[in-house]
Amino acid sequence: QVQLVESGGGLVQPGGSLRLSCAASGFTFSSYAMRWYRQAPGKERELVAGITNLGSAFNYADSVKGRFTISRDNAKKTVYLQMDSLKPEDTAVYYCHVRVPTTYWGQGTQVTVSS
């Protein structure tokens, strides 16, 4: 069955960096686009960034452009989200997503940006 397992979240000070990872299994990873979403307390889940099966990024949220970078390693079946210059408003649970075509979500990883 399809599984998405996120890791790499944690507590970081404003201006710091984190790299999230999402390990995928149960489907042909190299054939599908992947996406990162996030959900802050009291807010709707929003798309952060997507990446095609061949590694082209798309749909960066305006709030993260120039600070976040999505990438993937098809050999490792893993998608990454490099987050730099983090701000308190980036605090959220970050989710990995794939549509194969059924939609699957990971369990999420908490990112907290605070001094």
PDB file of N, CA and C in Angstrom, residues 20-115:
ATOM      1  N   LEU A  20      13.058  19.078   5.332  1.00  0.00           N
ATOM      2  CA  LEU A  20      12.088  18.011   5.512  1.00  0.00           C
ATOM      3  C   LEU A  20      12.308  16.928   4.456  1.00  0.00           C
ATOM      4  N   SER A  21      12.029  15.699   4.851  1.00  0.00           N
ATOM      5  CA  SER A  21      12.109  14.569   3.923  1.00  0.00           C
ATOM      6  C   SER A  21      10.788  13.815   3.951  1.00  0.00           C
ATOM      7  N   CYS A  22      10.453  13.229   2.826  1.00  0.00           N
ATOM      8  CA  CYS A  22       9.261  12.390   2.730  1.00  0.00           C
ATOM      9  C   CYS A  22       9.672  11.121   1.981  1.00  0.00           C
ATOM     10  N   ALA A  23       9.703  10.011   2.695  1.00  0.00           N
ATOM     11  CA  ALA A  23      10.042   8.722   2.095  1.00  0.00           C
ATOM     12  C   ALA A  23       8.777   8.038   1.618  1.00  0.00           C
ATOM     13  N   ALA A  24       8.765   7.650   0.351  1.00  0.00           N
ATOM     14  CA  ALA A  24       7.566   7.076  -0.265  1.00  0.00           C
ATOM     15  C   ALA A  24       7.752   5.599  -0.567  1.00  0.00           C
ATOM     16  N   SER A  25       6.654   4.866  -0.531  1.00  0.00           N
ATOM     17  CA  SER A  25       6.671   3.455  -0.901  1.00  0.00           C
ATOM     18  C   SER A  25       5.279   3.046  -1.353  1.00  0.00           C
ATOM     19  N   GLY A  26       5.221   1.920  -2.070  1.00  0.00           N
ATOM     20  CA  GLY A  26       3.934   1.374  -2.476  1.00  0.00           C
ATOM     21  C   GLY A  26       3.436   1.825  -3.830  1.00  0.00           C
ATOM     22  N   PHE A  27       4.218   2.625  -4.542  1.00  0.00           N
ATOM     23  CA  PHE A  27       3.849   3.048  -5.885  1.00  0.00           C
ATOM     24  C   PHE A  27       5.136   3.373  -6.644  1.00  0.00           C
ATOM     25  N   THR A  28       5.012   3.572  -7.949  1.00  0.00           N
ATOM     26  CA  THR A  28       6.179   3.864  -8.781  1.00  0.00           C
ATOM     27  C   THR A  28       6.525   5.341  -8.619  1.00  0.00           C
ATOM     28  N   PHE A  29       7.395   5.616  -7.656  1.00  0.00           N
ATOM     29  CA  PHE A  29       7.683   6.993  -7.241  1.00  0.00           C
ATOM     30  C   PHE A  29       8.090   7.870  -8.421  1.00  0.00           C
ATOM     31  N   SER A  30       8.925   7.359  -9.312  1.00  0.00           N
ATOM     32  CA  SER A  30       9.480   8.153 -10.404  1.00  0.00           C
ATOM     33  C   SER A  30       8.446   8.549 -11.451  1.00  0.00           C
ATOM     34  N   SER A  31       7.220   8.060 -11.324  1.00  0.00           N
ATOM     35  CA  SER A  31       6.174   8.354 -12.315  1.00  0.00           C
ATOM     36  C   SER A  31       5.225   9.465 -11.897  1.00  0.00           C
ATOM     37  N   TYR A  32       5.345   9.949 -10.672  1.00  0.00           N
ATOM     38  CA  TYR A  32       4.322  10.859 -10.141  1.00  0.00           C
ATOM     39  C   TYR A  32       4.899  12.148  -9.571  1.00  0.00           C
ATOM     40  N   ALA A  33       4.133  13.231  -9.796  1.00  0.00           N
ATOM     41  CA  ALA A  33       4.445  14.482  -9.128  1.00  0.00           C
ATOM     42  C   ALA A  33       4.200  14.336  -7.629  1.00  0.00           C
ATOM     43  N   MET A  34       4.946  15.102  -6.865  1.00  0.00           N
ATOM     44  CA  MET A  34       4.801  15.122  -5.413  1.00  0.00           C
ATOM     45  C   MET A  34       4.580  16.562  -4.955  1.00  0.00           C
ATOM     46  N   ARG A  35       3.939  16.700  -3.826  1.00  0.00           N
ATOM     47  CA  ARG A  35       3.657  18.033  -3.293  1.00  0.00           C
ATOM     48  C   ARG A  35       3.873  18.090  -1.794  1.00  0.00           C
ATOM     49  N   TRP A  36       4.247  19.265  -1.324  1.00  0.00           N
ATOM     50  CA  TRP A  36       4.271  19.572   0.105  1.00  0.00           C
ATOM     51  C   TRP A  36       3.152  20.570   0.388  1.00  0.00           C
ATOM     52  N   TYR A  37       2.380  20.278   1.423  1.00  0.00           N
ATOM     53  CA  TYR A  37       1.358  21.181   1.942  1.00  0.00           C
ATOM     54  C   TYR A  37       1.711  21.498   3.393  1.00  0.00           C
ATOM     55  N   ARG A  38       1.052  22.519   3.911  1.00  0.00           N
ATOM     56  CA  ARG A  38       1.185  22.812   5.336  1.00  0.00           C
ATOM     57  C   ARG A  38      -0.147  23.314   5.883  1.00  0.00           C
ATOM     58  N   GLN A  39      -0.307  23.128   7.186  1.00  0.00           N
ATOM     59  CA  GLN A  39      -1.519  23.596   7.860  1.00  0.00           C
ATOM     60  C   GLN A  39      -1.139  24.198   9.201  1.00  0.00           C
ATOM     61  N   ALA A  40      -1.394  25.484   9.321  1.00  0.00           N
ATOM     62  CA  ALA A  40      -1.148  26.192  10.572  1.00  0.00           C
ATOM     63  C   ALA A  40      -2.396  26.117  11.445  1.00  0.00           C
ATOM     64  N   PRO A  41      -2.243  26.284  12.748  1.00  0.00           N
ATOM     65  CA  PRO A  41      -3.401  26.216  13.649  1.00  0.00           C
ATOM     66  C   PRO A  41      -4.485  27.196  13.232  1.00  0.00           C
ATOM     67  N   GLY A  42      -5.709  26.699  13.096  1.00  0.00           N
ATOM     68  CA  GLY A  42      -6.834  27.549  12.763  1.00  0.00           C
ATOM     69  C   GLY A  42      -6.919  27.965  11.317  1.00  0.00           C
ATOM     70  N   LYS A  43      -6.044  27.421  10.476  1.00  0.00           N
ATOM     71  CA  LYS A  43      -6.035  27.794   9.057  1.00  0.00           C
ATOM     72  C   LYS A  43      -6.241  26.567   8.185  1.00  0.00           C
ATOM     73  N   GLU A  44      -6.626  26.824   6.937  1.00  0.00           N
ATOM     74  CA  GLU A  44      -6.796  25.723   5.989  1.00  0.00           C
ATOM     75  C   GLU A  44      -5.431  25.220   5.510  1.00  0.00           C
ATOM     76  N   ARG A  45      -5.434  23.961   5.081  1.00  0.00           N
ATOM     77  CA  ARG A  45      -4.221  23.393   4.524  1.00  0.00           C
ATOM     78  C   ARG A  45      -3.908  24.106   3.207  1.00  0.00           C
ATOM     79  N   GLU A  46      -2.644  24.461   3.000  1.00  0.00           N
ATOM     80  CA  GLU A  46      -2.260  25.171   1.791  1.00  0.00           C
ATOM     81  C   GLU A  46      -1.094  24.483   1.088  1.00  0.00           C
ATOM     82  N   LEU A  47      -1.066  24.600  -0.235  1.00  0.00           N
ATOM     83  CA  LEU A  47       0.020  24.057  -1.027  1.00  0.00           C
ATOM     84  C   LEU A  47       1.268  24.912  -0.839  1.00  0.00           C
ATOM     85  N   VAL A  48       2.381  24.277  -0.533  1.00  0.00           N
ATOM     86  CA  VAL A  48       3.649  24.969  -0.378  1.00  0.00           C
ATOM     87  C   VAL A  48       4.436  24.915  -1.688  1.00  0.00           C
ATOM     88  N   ALA A  49       4.551  23.729  -2.269  1.00  0.00           N
ATOM     89  CA  ALA A  49       5.298  23.565  -3.525  1.00  0.00           C
ATOM     90  C   ALA A  49       5.040  22.180  -4.082  1.00  0.00           C
ATOM     91  N   GLY A  50       5.216  22.048  -5.399  1.00  0.00           N
ATOM     92  CA  GLY A  50       5.108  20.762  -6.055  1.00  0.00           C
ATOM     93  C   GLY A  50       6.326  20.506  -6.911  1.00  0.00           C
ATOM     94  N   ILE A  51       6.505  19.253  -7.303  1.00  0.00           N
ATOM     95  CA  ILE A  51       7.627  18.891  -8.168  1.00  0.00           C
ATOM     96  C   ILE A  51       7.164  17.788  -9.105  1.00  0.00           C
ATOM     97  N   THR A  52       7.477  17.929 -10.389  1.00  0.00           N
ATOM     98  CA  THR A  52       7.083  16.913 -11.361  1.00  0.00           C
ATOM     99  C   THR A  52       7.892  15.638 -11.141  1.00  0.00           C
ATOM    100  N   ASN A  53       7.481  14.587 -11.839  1.00  0.00           N
ATOM    101  CA  ASN A  53       8.194  13.319 -11.688  1.00  0.00           C
ATOM    102  C   ASN A  53       9.644  13.431 -12.153  1.00  0.00           C
ATOM    103  N   LEU A  54       9.915  14.376 -13.061  1.00  0.00           N
ATOM    104  CA  LEU A  54      11.278  14.537 -13.591  1.00  0.00           C
ATOM    105  C   LEU A  54      12.086  15.594 -12.834  1.00  0.00           C
ATOM    106  N   GLY A  55      11.477  16.222 -11.826  1.00  0.00           N
ATOM    107  CA  GLY A  55      12.243  17.120 -10.968  1.00  0.00           C
ATOM    108  C   GLY A  55      12.059  18.603 -11.201  1.00  0.00           C
ATOM    109  N   SER A  56      11.064  19.002 -11.958  1.00  0.00           N
ATOM    110  CA  SER A  56      10.796  20.432 -12.147  1.00  0.00           C
ATOM    111  C   SER A  56       9.825  20.917 -11.078  1.00  0.00           C
ATOM    112  N   ALA A  57      10.230  21.962 -10.374  1.00  0.00           N
ATOM    113  CA  ALA A  57       9.382  22.507  -9.317  1.00  0.00           C
ATOM    114  C   ALA A  57       8.252  23.345  -9.909  1.00  0.00           C
ATOM    115  N   PHE A  58       7.139  23.389  -9.207  1.00  0.00           N
ATOM    116  CA  PHE A  58       6.023  24.216  -9.653  1.00  0.00           C
ATOM    117  C   PHE A  58       5.208  24.658  -8.445  1.00  0.00           C
ATOM    118  N   ASN A  59       4.411  25.711  -8.650  1.00  0.00           N
ATOM    119  CA  ASN A  59       3.430  26.180  -7.675  1.00  0.00           C
ATOM    120  C   ASN A  59       3.991  26.491  -6.295  1.00  0.00           C
ATOM    121  N   TYR A  60       5.176  27.128  -6.245  1.00  0.00           N
ATOM    122  CA  TYR A  60       5.611  27.622  -4.945  1.00  0.00           C
ATOM    123  C   TYR A  60       4.594  28.646  -4.438  1.00  0.00           C
ATOM    124  N   ALA A  61       4.231  28.533  -3.180  1.00  0.00           N
ATOM    125  CA  ALA A  61       3.388  29.556  -2.573  1.00  0.00           C
ATOM    126  C   ALA A  61       4.144  30.887  -2.552  1.00  0.00           C
ATOM    127  N   ASP A  62       3.452  31.984  -2.787  1.00  0.00           N
ATOM    128  CA  ASP A  62       4.111  33.290  -2.808  1.00  0.00           C
ATOM    129  C   ASP A  62       4.880  33.553  -1.514  1.00  0.00           C
ATOM    130  N   SER A  63       4.352  33.065  -0.411  1.00  0.00           N
ATOM    131  CA  SER A  63       4.952  33.333   0.892  1.00  0.00           C
ATOM    132  C   SER A  63       6.284  32.616   1.107  1.00  0.00           C
ATOM    133  N   VAL A  64       6.596  31.623   0.256  1.00  0.00           N
ATOM    134  CA  VAL A  64       7.837  30.862   0.461  1.00  0.00           C
ATOM    135  C   VAL A  64       8.820  31.017  -0.699  1.00  0.00           C
ATOM    136  N   LYS A  65       8.417  31.701  -1.757  1.00  0.00           N
ATOM    137  CA  LYS A  65       9.299  31.864  -2.919  1.00  0.00           C
ATOM    138  C   LYS A  65      10.610  32.525  -2.510  1.00  0.00           C
ATOM    139  N   GLY A  66      11.703  31.942  -2.991  1.00  0.00           N
ATOM    140  CA  GLY A  66      13.025  32.463  -2.669  1.00  0.00           C
ATOM    141  C   GLY A  66      13.596  31.961  -1.353  1.00  0.00           C
ATOM    142  N   ARG A  67      12.763  31.278  -0.567  1.00  0.00           N
ATOM    143  CA  ARG A  67      13.235  30.758   0.735  1.00  0.00           C
ATOM    144  C   ARG A  67      13.189  29.238   0.804  1.00  0.00           C
ATOM    145  N   PHE A  68      12.213  28.628   0.153  1.00  0.00           N
ATOM    146  CA  PHE A  68      12.036  27.171   0.182  1.00  0.00           C
ATOM    147  C   PHE A  68      12.408  26.586  -1.174  1.00  0.00           C
ATOM    148  N   THR A  69      12.945  25.362  -1.142  1.00  0.00           N
ATOM    149  CA  THR A  69      13.286  24.656  -2.374  1.00  0.00           C
ATOM    150  C   THR A  69      12.829  23.212  -2.260  1.00  0.00           C
ATOM    151  N   ILE A  70      12.019  22.791  -3.223  1.00  0.00           N
ATOM    152  CA  ILE A  70      11.588  21.394  -3.278  1.00  0.00           C
ATOM    153  C   ILE A  70      12.506  20.634  -4.228  1.00  0.00           C
ATOM    154  N   SER A  71      12.797  19.390  -3.877  1.00  0.00           N
ATOM    155  CA  SER A  71      13.629  18.545  -4.735  1.00  0.00           C
ATOM    156  C   SER A  71      13.248  17.088  -4.494  1.00  0.00           C
ATOM    157  N   ARG A  72      13.772  16.220  -5.320  1.00  0.00           N
ATOM    158  CA  ARG A  72      13.479  14.794  -5.160  1.00  0.00           C
ATOM    159  C   ARG A  72      14.660  13.955  -5.606  1.00  0.00           C
ATOM    160  N   ASP A  73      14.710  12.742  -5.064  1.00  0.00           N
ATOM    161  CA  ASP A  73      15.693  11.740  -5.457  1.00  0.00           C
ATOM    162  C   ASP A  73      14.900  10.493  -5.802  1.00  0.00           C
ATOM    163  N   ASN A  74      14.738  10.244  -7.085  1.00  0.00           N
ATOM    164  CA  ASN A  74      13.915   9.103  -7.504  1.00  0.00           C
ATOM    165  C   ASN A  74      14.549   7.770  -7.127  1.00  0.00           C
ATOM    166  N   ALA A  75      15.856   7.710  -7.063  1.00  0.00           N
ATOM    167  CA  ALA A  75      16.513   6.466  -6.666  1.00  0.00           C
ATOM    168  C   ALA A  75      16.224   6.138  -5.197  1.00  0.00           C
ATOM    169  N   LYS A  76      16.099   7.180  -4.372  1.00  0.00           N
ATOM    170  CA  LYS A  76      15.806   6.977  -2.952  1.00  0.00           C
ATOM    171  C   LYS A  76      14.314   7.062  -2.651  1.00  0.00           C
ATOM    172  N   LYS A  77      13.495   7.357  -3.661  1.00  0.00           N
ATOM    173  CA  LYS A  77      12.051   7.484  -3.475  1.00  0.00           C
ATOM    174  C   LYS A  77      11.729   8.484  -2.365  1.00  0.00           C
ATOM    175  N   THR A  78      12.395   9.609  -2.427  1.00  0.00           N
ATOM    176  CA  THR A  78      12.265  10.609  -1.378  1.00  0.00           C
ATOM    177  C   THR A  78      12.122  11.995  -1.997  1.00  0.00           C
ATOM    178  N   VAL A  79      11.228  12.792  -1.419  1.00  0.00           N
ATOM    179  CA  VAL A  79      11.083  14.195  -1.797  1.00  0.00           C
ATOM    180  C   VAL A  79      11.485  15.043  -0.600  1.00  0.00           C
ATOM    181  N   TYR A  80      12.111  16.186  -0.888  1.00  0.00           N
ATOM    182  CA  TYR A  80      12.656  17.041   0.150  1.00  0.00           C
ATOM    183  C   TYR A  80      12.040  18.432   0.075  1.00  0.00           C
ATOM    184  N   LEU A  81      12.080  19.117   1.183  1.00  0.00           N
ATOM    185  CA  LEU A  81      11.734  20.536   1.222  1.00  0.00           C
ATOM    186  C   LEU A  81      12.799  21.234   2.071  1.00  0.00           C
ATOM    187  N   GLN A  82      13.667  21.971   1.383  1.00  0.00           N
ATOM    188  CA  GLN A  82      14.678  22.763   2.070  1.00  0.00           C
ATOM    189  C   GLN A  82      14.057  24.108   2.414  1.00  0.00           C
ATOM    190  N   MET A  83      14.062  24.443   3.696  1.00  0.00           N
ATOM    191  CA  MET A  83      13.428  25.666   4.170  1.00  0.00           C
ATOM    192  C   MET A  83      14.484  26.549   4.809  1.00  0.00           C
ATOM    193  N   ASP A  84      14.727  27.692   4.220  1.00  0.00           N
ATOM    194  CA  ASP A  84      15.711  28.650   4.708  1.00  0.00           C
ATOM    195  C   ASP A  84      15.019  29.942   5.117  1.00  0.00           C
ATOM    196  N   SER A  85      15.732  30.751   5.882  1.00  0.00           N
ATOM    197  CA  SER A  85      15.199  32.047   6.339  1.00  0.00           C
ATOM    198  C   SER A  85      13.806  31.888   6.930  1.00  0.00           C
ATOM    199  N   LEU A  86      13.675  30.927   7.797  1.00  0.00           N
ATOM    200  CA  LEU A  86      12.360  30.610   8.352  1.00  0.00           C
ATOM    201  C   LEU A  86      11.816  31.758   9.193  1.00  0.00           C
ATOM    202  N   LYS A  87      10.488  31.906   9.122  1.00  0.00           N
ATOM    203  CA  LYS A  87       9.777  32.957   9.834  1.00  0.00           C
ATOM    204  C   LYS A  87       8.757  32.324  10.786  1.00  0.00           C
ATOM    205  N   PRO A  88       8.359  33.037  11.824  1.00  0.00           N
ATOM    206  CA  PRO A  88       7.332  32.480  12.723  1.00  0.00           C
ATOM    207  C   PRO A  88       6.062  32.060  11.987  1.00  0.00           C
ATOM    208  N   GLU A  89       5.713  32.755  10.922  1.00  0.00           N
ATOM    209  CA  GLU A  89       4.503  32.405  10.177  1.00  0.00           C
ATOM    210  C   GLU A  89       4.644  31.124   9.354  1.00  0.00           C
ATOM    211  N   ASP A  90       5.841  30.551   9.320  1.00  0.00           N
ATOM    212  CA  ASP A  90       6.021  29.243   8.680  1.00  0.00           C
ATOM    213  C   ASP A  90       5.663  28.099   9.631  1.00  0.00           C
ATOM    214  N   THR A  91       5.372  28.424  10.877  1.00  0.00           N
ATOM    215  CA  THR A  91       4.987  27.405  11.842  1.00  0.00           C
ATOM    216  C   THR A  91       3.725  26.687  11.380  1.00  0.00           C
ATOM    217  N   ALA A  92       3.810  25.368  11.272  1.00  0.00           N
ATOM    218  CA  ALA A  92       2.697  24.574  10.762  1.00  0.00           C
ATOM    219  C   ALA A  92       3.076  23.101  10.811  1.00  0.00           C
ATOM    220  N   VAL A  93       2.088  22.253  10.566  1.00  0.00           N
ATOM    221  CA  VAL A  93       2.361  20.855  10.286  1.00  0.00           C
ATOM    222  C   VAL A  93       2.518  20.732   8.774  1.00  0.00           C
ATOM    223  N   TYR A  94       3.608  20.115   8.358  1.00  0.00           N
ATOM    224  CA  TYR A  94       3.917  19.979   6.936  1.00  0.00           C
ATOM    225  C   TYR A  94       3.618  18.550   6.493  1.00  0.00           C
ATOM    226  N   TYR A  95       2.893  18.451   5.371  1.00  0.00           N
ATOM    227  CA  TYR A  95       2.435  17.160   4.869  1.00  0.00           C
ATOM    228  C   TYR A  95       2.960  16.896   3.457  1.00  0.00           C
ATOM    229  N   CYS A  96       3.299  15.659   3.228  1.00  0.00           N
ATOM    230  CA  CYS A  96       3.662  15.165   1.900  1.00  0.00           C
ATOM    231  C   CYS A  96       2.398  14.635   1.228  1.00  0.00           C
ATOM    232  N   HIS A  97       2.292  14.790  -0.086  1.00  0.00           N
ATOM    233  CA  HIS A  97       1.065  14.431  -0.805  1.00  0.00           C
ATOM    234  C   HIS A  97       1.411  13.839  -2.165  1.00  0.00           C
ATOM    235  N   VAL A  98       0.620  12.828  -2.546  1.00  0.00           N
ATOM    236  CA  VAL A  98       0.718  12.276  -3.902  1.00  0.00           C
ATOM    237  C   VAL A  98      -0.679  11.899  -4.359  1.00  0.00           C
ATOM    238  N   ARG A  99      -0.888  11.986  -5.672  1.00  0.00           N
ATOM    239  CA  ARG A  99      -2.157  11.563  -6.257  1.00  0.00           C
ATOM    240  C   ARG A  99      -1.840  10.524  -7.324  1.00  0.00           C
ATOM    241  N   VAL A 100      -2.282   9.273  -7.112  1.00  0.00           N
ATOM    242  CA  VAL A 100      -1.820   8.183  -7.968  1.00  0.00           C
ATOM    243  C   VAL A 100      -2.881   7.332  -8.650  1.00  0.00           C
ATOM    244  N   PRO A 101      -4.121   7.694  -9.025  1.00  0.00           N
ATOM    245  CA  PRO A 101      -4.744   8.986  -8.803  1.00  0.00           C
ATOM    246  C   PRO A 101      -5.422   9.173  -7.442  1.00  0.00           C
ATOM    247  N   THR A 102      -5.617   8.107  -6.688  1.00  0.00           N
ATOM    248  CA  THR A 102      -6.135   8.321  -5.335  1.00  0.00           C
ATOM    249  C   THR A 102      -5.160   9.203  -4.565  1.00  0.00           C
ATOM    250  N   THR A 103      -5.703  10.087  -3.764  1.00  0.00           N
ATOM    251  CA  THR A 103      -4.870  11.004  -2.993  1.00  0.00           C
ATOM    252  C   THR A 103      -4.397  10.360  -1.691  1.00  0.00           C
ATOM    253  N   TYR A 104      -3.106  10.501  -1.421  1.00  0.00           N
ATOM    254  CA  TYR A 104      -2.523  10.010  -0.179  1.00  0.00           C
ATOM    255  C   TYR A 104      -1.761  11.141   0.515  1.00  0.00           C
ATOM    256  N   TRP A 105      -1.819  11.106   1.850  1.00  0.00           N
ATOM    257  CA  TRP A 105      -1.109  12.065   2.681  1.00  0.00           C
ATOM    258  C   TRP A 105      -0.213  11.335   3.674  1.00  0.00           C
ATOM    259  N   GLY A 106       0.894  11.973   4.007  1.00  0.00           N
ATOM    260  CA  GLY A 106       1.681  11.474   5.120  1.00  0.00           C
ATOM    261  C   GLY A 106       1.049  11.884   6.438  1.00  0.00           C
ATOM    262  N   GLN A 107       1.698  11.495   7.523  1.00  0.00           N
ATOM    263  CA  GLN A 107       1.153  11.797   8.856  1.00  0.00           C
ATOM    264  C   GLN A 107       1.468  13.216   9.295  1.00  0.00           C
ATOM    265  N   GLY A 108       2.397  13.856   8.601  1.00  0.00           N
ATOM    266  CA  GLY A 108       2.767  15.227   8.917  1.00  0.00           C
ATOM    267  C   GLY A 108       3.954  15.319   9.859  1.00  0.00           C
ATOM    268  N   THR A 109       4.672  16.430   9.754  1.00  0.00           N
ATOM    269  CA  THR A 109       5.781  16.712  10.659  1.00  0.00           C
ATOM    270  C   THR A 109       5.666  18.169  11.108  1.00  0.00           C
ATOM    271  N   GLN A 110       5.797  18.400  12.400  1.00  0.00           N
ATOM    272  CA  GLN A 110       5.599  19.723  12.973  1.00  0.00           C
ATOM    273  C   GLN A 110       6.845  20.583  12.784  1.00  0.00           C
ATOM    274  N   VAL A 111       6.640  21.782  12.284  1.00  0.00           N
ATOM    275  CA  VAL A 111       7.696  22.783  12.198  1.00  0.00           C
ATOM    276  C   VAL A 111       7.273  23.978  13.049  1.00  0.00           C
ATOM    277  N   THR A 112       8.106  24.327  13.996  1.00  0.00           N
ATOM    278  CA  THR A 112       7.833  25.478  14.867  1.00  0.00           C
ATOM    279  C   THR A 112       8.989  26.457  14.761  1.00  0.00           C
ATOM    280  N   VAL A 113       8.672  27.687  14.381  1.00  0.00           N
ATOM    281  CA  VAL A 113       9.687  28.733  14.254  1.00  0.00           C
ATOM    282  C   VAL A 113       9.434  29.749  15.356  1.00  0.00           C
ATOM    283  N   SER A 114      10.333  29.777  16.305  1.00  0.00           N
ATOM    284  CA  SER A 114      10.132  30.635  17.480  1.00  0.00           C
ATOM    285  C   SER A 114      11.461  30.894  18.166  1.00  0.00           C
ATOM    286  N   SER A 115      11.567  32.067  18.746  1.00  0.00           N
ATOM    287  CA  SER A 115      12.760  32.386  19.529  1.00  0.00           C
ATOM    288  C   SER A 115      12.544  32.065  20.998  1.00  0.00           C
TER     289      SER A 115
END
